[in-house]
PDB file of C-alpha atoms in Angstrom:
ATOM      1  CA  UNK A   1      34.953  33.519 -13.535  1.00  0.00           C
ATOM      2  CA  UNK A   2      34.105  31.586 -16.741  1.00  0.00           C
ATOM      3  CA  UNK A   3      31.983  28.476 -16.350  1.00  0.00           C
ATOM      4  CA  UNK A   4      34.569  26.092 -17.804  1.00  0.00           C
ATOM      5  CA  UNK A   5      37.825  24.830 -16.316  1.00  0.00           C
ATOM      6  CA  UNK A   6      40.592  27.347 -15.756  1.00  0.00           C
ATOM      7  CA  UNK A   7      44.202  26.545 -14.955  1.00  0.00           C
ATOM      8  CA  UNK A   8      46.428  27.990 -12.223  1.00  0.00           C
ATOM      9  CA  UNK A   9      49.494  26.775 -10.289  1.00  0.00           C
ATOM     10  CA  UNK A  10      49.230  26.143  -6.563  1.00  0.00           C
ATOM     11  CA  UNK A  11      51.784  27.306  -4.004  1.00  0.00           C
ATOM     12  CA  UNK A  12      52.677  25.557  -0.768  1.00  0.00           C
ATOM     13  CA  UNK A  13      52.212  26.827   2.761  1.00  0.00           C
ATOM     14  CA  UNK A  14      54.692  29.380   4.063  1.00  0.00           C
ATOM     15  CA  UNK A  15      54.416  31.217   0.721  1.00  0.00           C
ATOM     16  CA  UNK A  16      56.864  28.889  -1.048  1.00  0.00           C
ATOM     17  CA  UNK A  17      55.869  28.677  -4.744  1.00  0.00           C
ATOM     18  CA  UNK A  18      55.271  25.141  -5.985  1.00  0.00           C
ATOM     19  CA  UNK A  19      53.823  25.905  -9.410  1.00  0.00           C
ATOM     20  CA  UNK A  20      51.442  22.961  -9.148  1.00  0.00           C
ATOM     21  CA  UNK A  21      48.837  23.055 -11.939  1.00  0.00           C
ATOM     22  CA  UNK A  22      45.395  23.852 -10.539  1.00  0.00           C
ATOM     23  CA  UNK A  23      42.252  23.324 -12.581  1.00  0.00           C
ATOM     24  CA  UNK A  24      39.257  25.345 -11.417  1.00  0.00           C
ATOM     25  CA  UNK A  25      35.818  23.784 -11.875  1.00  0.00           C
ATOM     26  CA  UNK A  26      33.371  26.635 -11.340  1.00  0.00           C
ATOM     27  CA  UNK A  27      30.422  25.519 -13.488  1.00  0.00           C
ATOM     28  CA  UNK A  28      27.896  22.896 -12.417  1.00  0.00           C
ATOM     29  CA  UNK A  29      28.915  20.699 -15.351  1.00  0.00           C
ATOM     30  CA  UNK A  30      32.648  20.926 -14.577  1.00  0.00           C
ATOM     31  CA  UNK A  31      32.060  20.252 -10.854  1.00  0.00           C
ATOM     32  CA  UNK A  32      29.835  17.248 -11.657  1.00  0.00           C
ATOM     33  CA  UNK A  33      32.448  15.792 -13.998  1.00  0.00           C
ATOM     34  CA  UNK A  34      35.336  16.459 -11.601  1.00  0.00           C
ATOM     35  CA  UNK A  35      37.983  13.742 -11.907  1.00  0.00           C
ATOM     36  CA  UNK A  36      35.580  11.065 -13.186  1.00  0.00           C
ATOM     37  CA  UNK A  37      36.932   9.072 -16.088  1.00  0.00           C
ATOM     38  CA  UNK A  38      40.525  10.232 -15.609  1.00  0.00           C
ATOM     39  CA  UNK A  39      43.495   7.962 -15.007  1.00  0.00           C
ATOM     40  CA  UNK A  40      45.130  10.616 -12.779  1.00  0.00           C
ATOM     41  CA  UNK A  41      45.693  14.354 -12.465  1.00  0.00           C
ATOM     42  CA  UNK A  42      48.783  16.487 -12.794  1.00  0.00           C
ATOM     43  CA  UNK A  43      48.365  18.951  -9.926  1.00  0.00           C
ATOM     44  CA  UNK A  44      44.942  19.545  -8.377  1.00  0.00           C
ATOM     45  CA  UNK A  45      41.307  20.363  -9.111  1.00  0.00           C
ATOM     46  CA  UNK A  46      39.416  23.092  -7.214  1.00  0.00           C
ATOM     47  CA  UNK A  47      35.639  22.590  -7.035  1.00  0.00           C
ATOM     48  CA  UNK A  48      33.868  25.837  -6.255  1.00  0.00           C
ATOM     49  CA  UNK A  49      31.358  26.032  -4.702  1.00  0.00           C
ATOM     50  CA  UNK A  50      31.397  22.590  -3.077  1.00  0.00           C
ATOM     51  CA  UNK A  51      31.179  21.159   0.423  1.00  0.00           C
ATOM     52  CA  UNK A  52      31.588  17.445  -0.222  1.00  0.00           C
ATOM     53  CA  UNK A  53      32.658  14.867  -2.799  1.00  0.00           C
ATOM     54  CA  UNK A  54      32.347  11.198  -3.698  1.00  0.00           C
ATOM     55  CA  UNK A  55      34.699   8.826  -5.469  1.00  0.00           C
ATOM     56  CA  UNK A  56      32.114   6.582  -7.168  1.00  0.00           C
ATOM     57  CA  UNK A  57      33.429   5.798 -10.646  1.00  0.00           C
ATOM     58  CA  UNK A  58      36.938   7.033  -9.803  1.00  0.00           C
ATOM     59  CA  UNK A  59      39.951   5.050 -11.009  1.00  0.00           C
ATOM     60  CA  UNK A  60      42.434   6.174  -8.343  1.00  0.00           C
ATOM     61  CA  UNK A  61      42.563   7.285  -4.701  1.00  0.00           C
ATOM     62  CA  UNK A  62      42.501  11.032  -4.039  1.00  0.00           C
ATOM     63  CA  UNK A  63      43.346  13.545  -1.346  1.00  0.00           C
ATOM     64  CA  UNK A  64      40.511  15.943  -0.566  1.00  0.00           C
ATOM     65  CA  UNK A  65      40.995  19.303   1.161  1.00  0.00           C
ATOM     66  CA  UNK A  66      37.883  21.110   2.383  1.00  0.00           C
ATOM     67  CA  UNK A  67      38.237  24.915   2.388  1.00  0.00           C
ATOM     68  CA  UNK A  68      36.066  27.564   4.058  1.00  0.00           C
ATOM     69  CA  UNK A  69      35.053  30.934   2.535  1.00  0.00           C
ATOM     70  CA  UNK A  70      38.449  32.430   3.449  1.00  0.00           C
ATOM     71  CA  UNK A  71      40.249  29.483   1.739  1.00  0.00           C
ATOM     72  CA  UNK A  72      41.482  28.084   5.061  1.00  0.00           C
ATOM     73  CA  UNK A  73      41.820  24.293   5.067  1.00  0.00           C
ATOM     74  CA  UNK A  74      39.226  22.758   7.391  1.00  0.00           C
ATOM     75  CA  UNK A  75      40.245  19.132   6.860  1.00  0.00           C
ATOM     76  CA  UNK A  76      42.266  16.901   4.539  1.00  0.00           C
ATOM     77  CA  UNK A  77      41.184  13.325   3.862  1.00  0.00           C
ATOM     78  CA  UNK A  78      42.364  10.530   1.562  1.00  0.00           C
ATOM     79  CA  UNK A  79      39.541   8.695  -0.201  1.00  0.00           C
ATOM     80  CA  UNK A  80      39.702   5.394  -2.058  1.00  0.00           C
ATOM     81  CA  UNK A  81      37.482   4.847  -5.118  1.00  0.00           C
ATOM     82  CA  UNK A  82      33.835   4.037  -4.404  1.00  0.00           C
ATOM     83  CA  UNK A  83      33.488   6.170  -1.257  1.00  0.00           C
ATOM     84  CA  UNK A  84      31.112   8.946  -0.190  1.00  0.00           C
ATOM     85  CA  UNK A  85      32.780  11.768   1.723  1.00  0.00           C
ATOM     86  CA  UNK A  86      30.812  13.476   4.442  1.00  0.00           C
ATOM     87  CA  UNK A  87      30.033  17.094   3.533  1.00  0.00           C
ATOM     88  CA  UNK A  88      31.651  19.721   5.765  1.00  0.00           C
ATOM     89  CA  UNK A  89      29.104  22.299   6.884  1.00  0.00           C
ATOM     90  CA  UNK A  90      31.554  25.239   6.782  1.00  0.00           C
ATOM     91  CA  UNK A  91      33.236  24.120   3.529  1.00  0.00           C
ATOM     92  CA  UNK A  92      32.673  26.274   0.450  1.00  0.00           C
ATOM     93  CA  UNK A  93      35.414  24.843  -1.785  1.00  0.00           C
ATOM     94  CA  UNK A  94      37.089  21.460  -2.251  1.00  0.00           C
ATOM     95  CA  UNK A  95      40.549  20.723  -3.659  1.00  0.00           C
ATOM     96  CA  UNK A  96      41.178  17.252  -5.079  1.00  0.00           C
ATOM     97  CA  UNK A  97      44.562  15.724  -5.971  1.00  0.00           C
ATOM     98  CA  UNK A  98      46.117  12.275  -6.294  1.00  0.00           C
ATOM     99  CA  UNK A  99      46.548  10.511  -2.956  1.00  0.00           C
ATOM    100  CA  UNK A 100      49.720  11.619  -1.145  1.00  0.00           C
ATOM    101  CA  UNK A 101      50.073  14.928  -3.009  1.00  0.00           C
ATOM    102  CA  UNK A 102      48.737  17.176  -0.248  1.00  0.00           C
ATOM    103  CA  UNK A 103      51.133  15.741   2.316  1.00  0.00           C
ATOM    104  CA  UNK A 104      54.042  16.434  -0.070  1.00  0.00           C
ATOM    105  CA  UNK A 105      52.768  20.004  -0.558  1.00  0.00           C
ATOM    106  CA  UNK A 106      52.285  20.589   3.197  1.00  0.00           C
ATOM    107  CA  UNK A 107      48.551  21.201   2.781  1.00  0.00           C
ATOM    108  CA  UNK A 108      46.921  20.466   6.158  1.00  0.00           C
ATOM    109  CA  UNK A 109      44.229  21.768   8.517  1.00  0.00           C
ATOM    110  CA  UNK A 110      44.666  25.456   9.323  1.00  0.00           C
ATOM    111  CA  UNK A 111      46.691  26.370   6.220  1.00  0.00           C
ATOM    112  CA  UNK A 112      45.338  29.407   4.375  1.00  0.00           C
ATOM    113  CA  UNK A 113      45.413  28.977   0.592  1.00  0.00           C
ATOM    114  CA  UNK A 114      45.580  31.901  -1.835  1.00  0.00           C
ATOM    115  CA  UNK A 115      44.877  31.773  -5.555  1.00  0.00           C
ATOM    116  CA  UNK A 116      46.020  34.444  -7.974  1.00  0.00           C
ATOM    117  CA  UNK A 117      43.439  34.683 -10.756  1.00  0.00           C
ATOM    118  CA  UNK A 118      44.463  33.524 -14.224  1.00  0.00           C
ATOM    119  CA  UNK A 119      45.315  36.297 -16.671  1.00  0.00           C
ATOM    120  CA  UNK A 120      42.966  34.812 -19.286  1.00  0.00           C
ATOM    121  CA  UNK A 121      40.902  31.730 -19.967  1.00  0.00           C
ATOM    122  CA  UNK A 122      43.111  28.668 -20.068  1.00  0.00           C
ATOM    123  CA  UNK A 123      46.249  30.452 -18.870  1.00  0.00           C
ATOM    124  CA  UNK A 124      48.119  29.849 -15.647  1.00  0.00           C
ATOM    125  CA  UNK A 125      48.283  31.852 -12.442  1.00  0.00           C
ATOM    126  CA  UNK A 126      49.570  31.189  -8.925  1.00  0.00           C
ATOM    127  CA  UNK A 127      48.137  30.128  -5.617  1.00  0.00           C
ATOM    128  CA  UNK A 128      49.802  29.998  -2.230  1.00  0.00           C
ATOM    129  CA  UNK A 129      49.297  29.292   1.412  1.00  0.00           C
ATOM    130  CA  UNK A 130      50.527  30.115   4.861  1.00  0.00           C
ATOM    131  CA  UNK A 131      50.520  28.096   8.058  1.00  0.00           C
ATOM    132  CA  UNK A 132      48.567  29.259  11.093  1.00  0.00           C
TER     133      UNK A 132
END
């Protein structure tokens, strides 16, 4: 996977396509930057690898989903700006989105997320999920 941001849509649980834009931050620089300095996000941001996040310097509240190695959601939390989230020991990836988005998408503990790889740098792909 390239070290810069990639784009991919995200699908909801129960394998219902949502086509939500998903940015993938796989490099240290992209993960460190995250959503800092943005006014909002269209879709979601996947930080990989990551086990925790903070919202210091953020301009808006976010939903945070912690995923394990198998991309199963361990927990979903809403964080206001200026907060430090506790790292999840089993988490290997984190998905961030604007507050309220994950509830609309049906993303909750136990949902298994899948991500189809992008066909090229900067192109879109799909991701999905299924309930336990």
